[in-house]
Short mmCIF file of C-alpha atoms and ligand atoms in Angstrom, two decimals:
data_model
loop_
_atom_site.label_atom_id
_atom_site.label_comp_id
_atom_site.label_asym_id
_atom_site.label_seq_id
_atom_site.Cartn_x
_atom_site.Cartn_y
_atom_site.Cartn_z
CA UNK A 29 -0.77 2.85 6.83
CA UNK A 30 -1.58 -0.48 4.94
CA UNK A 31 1.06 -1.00 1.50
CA UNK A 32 1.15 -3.48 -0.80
CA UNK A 33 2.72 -5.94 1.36
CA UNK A 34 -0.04 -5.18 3.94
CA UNK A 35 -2.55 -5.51 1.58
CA UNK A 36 -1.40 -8.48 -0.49
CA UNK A 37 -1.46 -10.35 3.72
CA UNK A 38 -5.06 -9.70 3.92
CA UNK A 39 -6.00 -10.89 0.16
CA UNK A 40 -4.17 -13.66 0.81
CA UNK A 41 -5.61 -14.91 4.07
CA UNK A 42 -9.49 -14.13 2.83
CA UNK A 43 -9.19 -15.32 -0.86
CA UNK A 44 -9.77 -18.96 0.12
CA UNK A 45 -12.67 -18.17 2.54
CA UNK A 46 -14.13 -15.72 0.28
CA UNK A 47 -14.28 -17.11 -3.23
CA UNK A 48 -17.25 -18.91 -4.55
CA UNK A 49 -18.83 -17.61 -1.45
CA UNK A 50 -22.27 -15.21 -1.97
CA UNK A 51 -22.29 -12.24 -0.30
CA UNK A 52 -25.83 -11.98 1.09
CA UNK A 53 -25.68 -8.54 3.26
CA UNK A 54 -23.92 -5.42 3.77
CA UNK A 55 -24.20 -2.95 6.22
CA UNK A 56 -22.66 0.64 5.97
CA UNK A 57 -23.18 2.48 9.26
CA UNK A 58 -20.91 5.16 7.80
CA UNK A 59 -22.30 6.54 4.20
CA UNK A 60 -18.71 8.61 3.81
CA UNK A 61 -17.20 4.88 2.80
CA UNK A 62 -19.38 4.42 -0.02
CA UNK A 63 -19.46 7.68 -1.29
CA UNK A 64 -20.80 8.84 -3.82
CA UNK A 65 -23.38 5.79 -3.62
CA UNK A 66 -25.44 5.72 -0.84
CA UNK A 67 -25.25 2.81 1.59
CA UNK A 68 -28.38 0.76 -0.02
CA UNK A 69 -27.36 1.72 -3.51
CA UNK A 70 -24.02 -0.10 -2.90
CA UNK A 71 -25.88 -3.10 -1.42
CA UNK A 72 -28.42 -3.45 -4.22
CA UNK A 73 -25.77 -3.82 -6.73
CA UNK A 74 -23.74 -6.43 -4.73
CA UNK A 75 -25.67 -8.47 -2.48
CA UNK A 76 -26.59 -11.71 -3.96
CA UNK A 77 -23.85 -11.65 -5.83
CA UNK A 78 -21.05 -14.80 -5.86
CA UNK A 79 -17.19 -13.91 -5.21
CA UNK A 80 -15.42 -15.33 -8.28
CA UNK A 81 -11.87 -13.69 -7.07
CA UNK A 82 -9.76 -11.86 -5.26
CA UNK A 83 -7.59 -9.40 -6.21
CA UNK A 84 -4.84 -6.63 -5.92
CA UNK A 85 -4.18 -3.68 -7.76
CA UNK A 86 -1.47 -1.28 -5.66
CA UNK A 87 -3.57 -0.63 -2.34
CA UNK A 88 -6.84 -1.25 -3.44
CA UNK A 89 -8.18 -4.96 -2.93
CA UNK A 90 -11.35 -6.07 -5.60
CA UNK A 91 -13.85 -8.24 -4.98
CA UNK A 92 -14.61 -9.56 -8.22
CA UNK A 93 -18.03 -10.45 -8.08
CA UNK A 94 -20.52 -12.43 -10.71
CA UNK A 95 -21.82 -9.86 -14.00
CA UNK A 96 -18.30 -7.72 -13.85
CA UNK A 97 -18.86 -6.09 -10.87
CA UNK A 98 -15.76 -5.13 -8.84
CA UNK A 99 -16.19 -3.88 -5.07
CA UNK A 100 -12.79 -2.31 -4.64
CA UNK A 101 -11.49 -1.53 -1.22
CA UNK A 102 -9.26 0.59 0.47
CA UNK A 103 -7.95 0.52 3.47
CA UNK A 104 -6.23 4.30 3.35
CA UNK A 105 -4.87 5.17 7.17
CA UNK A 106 -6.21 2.86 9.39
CA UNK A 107 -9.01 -0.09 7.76
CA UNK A 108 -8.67 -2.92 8.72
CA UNK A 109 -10.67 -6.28 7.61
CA UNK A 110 -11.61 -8.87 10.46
CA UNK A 111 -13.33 -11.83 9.68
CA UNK A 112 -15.86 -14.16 12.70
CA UNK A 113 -14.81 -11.81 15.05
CA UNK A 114 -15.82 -13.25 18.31
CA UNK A 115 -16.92 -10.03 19.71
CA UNK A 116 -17.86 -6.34 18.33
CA UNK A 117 -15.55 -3.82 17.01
CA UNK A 118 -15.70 0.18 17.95
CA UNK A 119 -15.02 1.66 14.43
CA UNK A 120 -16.80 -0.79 12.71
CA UNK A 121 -17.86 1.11 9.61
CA UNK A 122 -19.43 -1.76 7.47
CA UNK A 123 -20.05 -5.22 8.03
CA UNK A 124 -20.62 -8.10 4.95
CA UNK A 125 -22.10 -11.30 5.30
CA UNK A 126 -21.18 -14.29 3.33
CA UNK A 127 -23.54 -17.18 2.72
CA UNK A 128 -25.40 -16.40 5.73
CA UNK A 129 -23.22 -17.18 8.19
CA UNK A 130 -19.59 -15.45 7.61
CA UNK A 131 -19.06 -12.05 9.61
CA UNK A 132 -16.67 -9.90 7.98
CA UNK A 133 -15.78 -6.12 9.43
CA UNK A 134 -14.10 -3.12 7.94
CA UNK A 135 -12.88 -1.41 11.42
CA UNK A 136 -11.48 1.92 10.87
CA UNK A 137 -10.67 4.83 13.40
CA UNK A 138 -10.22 7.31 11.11
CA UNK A 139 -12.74 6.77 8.28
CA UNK A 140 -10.43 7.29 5.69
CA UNK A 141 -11.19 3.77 4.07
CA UNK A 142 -13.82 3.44 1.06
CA UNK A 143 -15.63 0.84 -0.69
CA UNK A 144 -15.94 2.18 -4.47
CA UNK A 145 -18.13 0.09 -6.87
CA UNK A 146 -16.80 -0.37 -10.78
CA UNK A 147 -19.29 -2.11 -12.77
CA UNK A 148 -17.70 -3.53 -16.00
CA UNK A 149 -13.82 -5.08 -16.82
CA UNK A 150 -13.10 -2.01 -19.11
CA UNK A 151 -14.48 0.46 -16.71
CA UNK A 152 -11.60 -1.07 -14.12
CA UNK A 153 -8.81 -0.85 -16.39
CA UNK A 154 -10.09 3.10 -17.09
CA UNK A 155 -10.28 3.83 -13.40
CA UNK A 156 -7.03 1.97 -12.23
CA UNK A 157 -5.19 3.85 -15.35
CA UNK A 158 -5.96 7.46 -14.15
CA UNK A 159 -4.66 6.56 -10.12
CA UNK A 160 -2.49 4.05 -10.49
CA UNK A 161 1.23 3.33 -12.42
CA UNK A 162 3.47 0.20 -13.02
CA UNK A 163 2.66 -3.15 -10.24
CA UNK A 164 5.91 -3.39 -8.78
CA UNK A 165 6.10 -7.51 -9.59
CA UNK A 166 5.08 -7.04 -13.08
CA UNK A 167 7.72 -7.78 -15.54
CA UNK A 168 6.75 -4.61 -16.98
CA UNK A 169 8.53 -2.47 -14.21
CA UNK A 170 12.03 -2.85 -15.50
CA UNK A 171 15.32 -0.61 -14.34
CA UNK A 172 14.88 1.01 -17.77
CA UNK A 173 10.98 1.86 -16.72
CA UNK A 174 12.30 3.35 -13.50
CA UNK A 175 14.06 5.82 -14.94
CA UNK A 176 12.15 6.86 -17.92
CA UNK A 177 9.43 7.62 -15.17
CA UNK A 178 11.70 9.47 -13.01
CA UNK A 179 13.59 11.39 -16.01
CA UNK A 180 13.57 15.39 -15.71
CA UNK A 181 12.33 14.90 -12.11
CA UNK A 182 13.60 17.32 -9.94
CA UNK A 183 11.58 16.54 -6.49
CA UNK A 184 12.58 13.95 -4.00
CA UNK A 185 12.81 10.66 -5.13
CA UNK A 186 11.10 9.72 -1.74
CA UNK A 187 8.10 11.81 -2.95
CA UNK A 188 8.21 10.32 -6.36
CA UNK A 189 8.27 6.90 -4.83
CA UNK A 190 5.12 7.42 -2.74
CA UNK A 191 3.47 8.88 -5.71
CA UNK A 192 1.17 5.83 -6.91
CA UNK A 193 0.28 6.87 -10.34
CA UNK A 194 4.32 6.52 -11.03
CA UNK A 195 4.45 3.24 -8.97
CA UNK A 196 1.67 1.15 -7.60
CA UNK A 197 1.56 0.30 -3.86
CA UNK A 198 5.12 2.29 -2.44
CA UNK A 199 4.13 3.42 0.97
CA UNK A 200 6.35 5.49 3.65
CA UNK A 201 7.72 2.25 5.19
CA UNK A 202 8.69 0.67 2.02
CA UNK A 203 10.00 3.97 0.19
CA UNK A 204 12.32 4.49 3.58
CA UNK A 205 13.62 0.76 2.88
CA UNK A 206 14.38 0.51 -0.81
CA UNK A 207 15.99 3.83 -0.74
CA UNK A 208 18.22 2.74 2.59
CA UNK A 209 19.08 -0.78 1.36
CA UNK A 210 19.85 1.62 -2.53
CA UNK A 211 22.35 3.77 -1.13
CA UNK A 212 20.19 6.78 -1.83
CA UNK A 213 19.03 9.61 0.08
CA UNK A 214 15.79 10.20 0.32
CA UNK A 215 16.19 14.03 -0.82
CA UNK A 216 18.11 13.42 -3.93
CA UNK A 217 16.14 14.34 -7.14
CA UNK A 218 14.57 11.92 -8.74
CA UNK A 219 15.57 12.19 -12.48
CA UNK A 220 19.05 12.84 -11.23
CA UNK A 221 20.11 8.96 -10.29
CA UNK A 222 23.14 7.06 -11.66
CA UNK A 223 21.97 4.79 -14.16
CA UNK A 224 23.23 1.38 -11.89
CA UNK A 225 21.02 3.40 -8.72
CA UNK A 226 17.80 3.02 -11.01
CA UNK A 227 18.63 -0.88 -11.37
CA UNK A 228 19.34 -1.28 -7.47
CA UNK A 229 16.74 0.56 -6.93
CA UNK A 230 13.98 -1.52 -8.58
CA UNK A 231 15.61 -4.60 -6.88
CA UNK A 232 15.62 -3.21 -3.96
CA UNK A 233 11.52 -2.38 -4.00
CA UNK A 234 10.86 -5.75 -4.86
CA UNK A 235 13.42 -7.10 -2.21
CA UNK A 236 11.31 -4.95 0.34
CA UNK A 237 7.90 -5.50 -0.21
CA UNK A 238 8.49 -9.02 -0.70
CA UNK A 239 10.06 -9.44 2.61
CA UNK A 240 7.28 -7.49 3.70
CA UNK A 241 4.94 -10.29 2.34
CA UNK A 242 6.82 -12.97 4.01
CA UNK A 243 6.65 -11.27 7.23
CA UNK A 244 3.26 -11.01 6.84
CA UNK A 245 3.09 -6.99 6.76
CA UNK A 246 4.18 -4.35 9.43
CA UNK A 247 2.02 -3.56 12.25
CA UNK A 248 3.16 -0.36 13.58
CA UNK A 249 -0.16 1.03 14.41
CA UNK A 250 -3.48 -0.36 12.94
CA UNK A 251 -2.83 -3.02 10.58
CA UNK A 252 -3.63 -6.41 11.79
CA UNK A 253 -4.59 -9.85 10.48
CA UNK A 254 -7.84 -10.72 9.45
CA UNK A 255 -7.90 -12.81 13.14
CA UNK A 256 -6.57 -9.75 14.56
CA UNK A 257 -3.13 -10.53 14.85
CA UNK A 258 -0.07 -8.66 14.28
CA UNK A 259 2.70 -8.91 10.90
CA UNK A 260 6.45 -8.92 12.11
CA UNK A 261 8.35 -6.29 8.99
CA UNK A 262 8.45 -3.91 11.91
CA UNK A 263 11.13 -6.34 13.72
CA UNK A 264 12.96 -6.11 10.36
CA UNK A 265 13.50 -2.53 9.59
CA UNK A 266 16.71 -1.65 8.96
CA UNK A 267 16.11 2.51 8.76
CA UNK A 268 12.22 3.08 9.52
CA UNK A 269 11.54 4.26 13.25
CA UNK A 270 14.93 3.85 14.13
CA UNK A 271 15.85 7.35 14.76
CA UNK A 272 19.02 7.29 17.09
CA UNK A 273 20.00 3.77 16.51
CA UNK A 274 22.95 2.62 15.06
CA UNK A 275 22.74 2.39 11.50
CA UNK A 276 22.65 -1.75 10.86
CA UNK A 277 25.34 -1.20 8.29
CA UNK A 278 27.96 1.52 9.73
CA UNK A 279 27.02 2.17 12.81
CA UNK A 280 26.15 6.16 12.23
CA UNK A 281 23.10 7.22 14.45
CA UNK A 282 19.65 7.30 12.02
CA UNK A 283 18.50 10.85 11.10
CA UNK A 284 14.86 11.32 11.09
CA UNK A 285 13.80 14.24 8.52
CA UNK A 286 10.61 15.09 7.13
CA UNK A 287 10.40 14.74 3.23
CA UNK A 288 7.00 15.86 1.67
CA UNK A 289 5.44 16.01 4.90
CA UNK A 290 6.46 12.29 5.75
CA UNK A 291 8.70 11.39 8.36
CA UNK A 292 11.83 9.98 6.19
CA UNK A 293 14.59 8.19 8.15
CA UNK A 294 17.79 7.74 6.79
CA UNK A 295 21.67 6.92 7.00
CA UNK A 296 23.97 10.22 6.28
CA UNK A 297 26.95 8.07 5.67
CA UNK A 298 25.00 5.22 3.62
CA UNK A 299 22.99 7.71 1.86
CA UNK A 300 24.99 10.88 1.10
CA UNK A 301 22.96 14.06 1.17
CA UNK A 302 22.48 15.72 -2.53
CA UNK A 303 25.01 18.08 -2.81
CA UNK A 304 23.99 22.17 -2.32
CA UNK A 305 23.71 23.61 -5.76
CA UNK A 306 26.36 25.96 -6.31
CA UNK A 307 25.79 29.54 -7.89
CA UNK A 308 28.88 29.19 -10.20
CA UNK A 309 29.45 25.65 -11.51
CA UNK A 310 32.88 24.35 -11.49
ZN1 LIG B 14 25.02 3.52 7.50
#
């Protein structure tokens, strides 16, 4: 599934082909992705409308088009965004036209990807604020941040990493990653971290998904390039999918367990397991 670093690939690669471009049709063949607007009301609001930016908020990716209107999309399991593809896509759920002669596709197997339509700045900040926490680069999201969010947590901190209304754009990869390269296990509770694990911690997310940027995302199963090629983080995990390897670090075989319903892969010896609760404390 598409994270930040995934998504931040694609922004990048279509902002300069994009902006200052008009977009002058769109075609959903698959009404779930605009829902609740039907197809044509999507389109009347944004065709004919100029691109003025790009952006990213977490997973989401906005269009920021002329008169405040903001076409934000997700790619959720398995979108992905192709642009002058030199052939035609199965999947194909909606295709956008810029200036006449730009082809751009939103494949997506699953058809868990939508295109929701925010008309007005204020109206964005309202919609991001009730789905989405702290940006992981902003200066904002400080060691102190971390774990004020986290205090009197008692689940998983794997499960409070994935949560986005804590932190923005922390996907399964990326949570498996930080946590590894933190000396955490995944099943500890979250409000229960050493002060010093909260600063690692937040170093280590930004370590991750930046070197997920520079590798141009992971490509494990759908993501691709807006040419169709593949990102390379997947050469570079050190704990994700490596279930019976050698950890990188000590050599101890990777554990694969499940974690809020998410395969979680881990190091027993890097990352002690939380210690049982005992009946009578000591
Ligand atoms: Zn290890």
């Amino acid at each position: 599934m598409p994270e930040l670093p995934e998504v931040e690939t694609v922004r990048r690669q279509l902002e300069p082909e994009v902006v200052g471009a008009t977009i002058t049709s769109l075609t959903v063949s698959d009404p779930r992705w605009s829902t609740p607007l039907a197809p044509e009301e999507l389109g009347d609001v944004v065709v004919g409308r100029r691109v003025l930016a790009l952006r990213r908020r977490g997973k989401y990716l906005d269009w920021v088009l002329e008169g405040e209107v903001h076409l934000l999309m997700h790619l959720r399991m398995t979108g992905t965004l192709l642009l002058d593809p030199g052939e035609d896509y199965a999947h194909t759920r909606v295709e956008l036209t810029l200036d006449e002669s730009r082809r751009l596709l939103f494949v997506d197997p699953r058809r868990f990807g939508t295109g929701q339509l925010v008309v007005g700045d204020r109206e964005l900040d309202s919609f991001y604020a009730t789905r989405l926490g702290v940006e992981p680069f902003d200066e904002s999201f400080t060691p102190a941040l971390l774990r004020a969010l986290a205090r009197g947590r008692r689940g998983p901190i794997k499960s409070f990493l994935l949560d986005q209304r804590q932190i923005a754009g922390i996907g399964n990869i990326y949570a498996d990653e930080a946590l590894f390269r933190t000396g955490v296990h995944p099943l500890r509770p979250a409000g229960a971290l050493r002060p010093t694990d909260y600063a690692r911690l937040r170093d280590a997310i930004r370590e991750v998904l930046s070197a997920g940027i520079d590798a141009q995302g992971a490509s494990i199963d759908d993501f691709r390039h807006l040419d169709g090629a593949r990102g390379s983080f997947q050469d570079r995990f050190l704990v994700h999918r490596r279930e019976g390897e050698p950890c990188v670090v000590c050599g101890t075989t990777i554990r694969k367990l499940v974690v809020g319903g998410r395969g979680t892969y881990v190091c027993e010896r890097c990352q002690p397991a939380p210690r049982r609760r005992r009946s009578v404390a000591a």
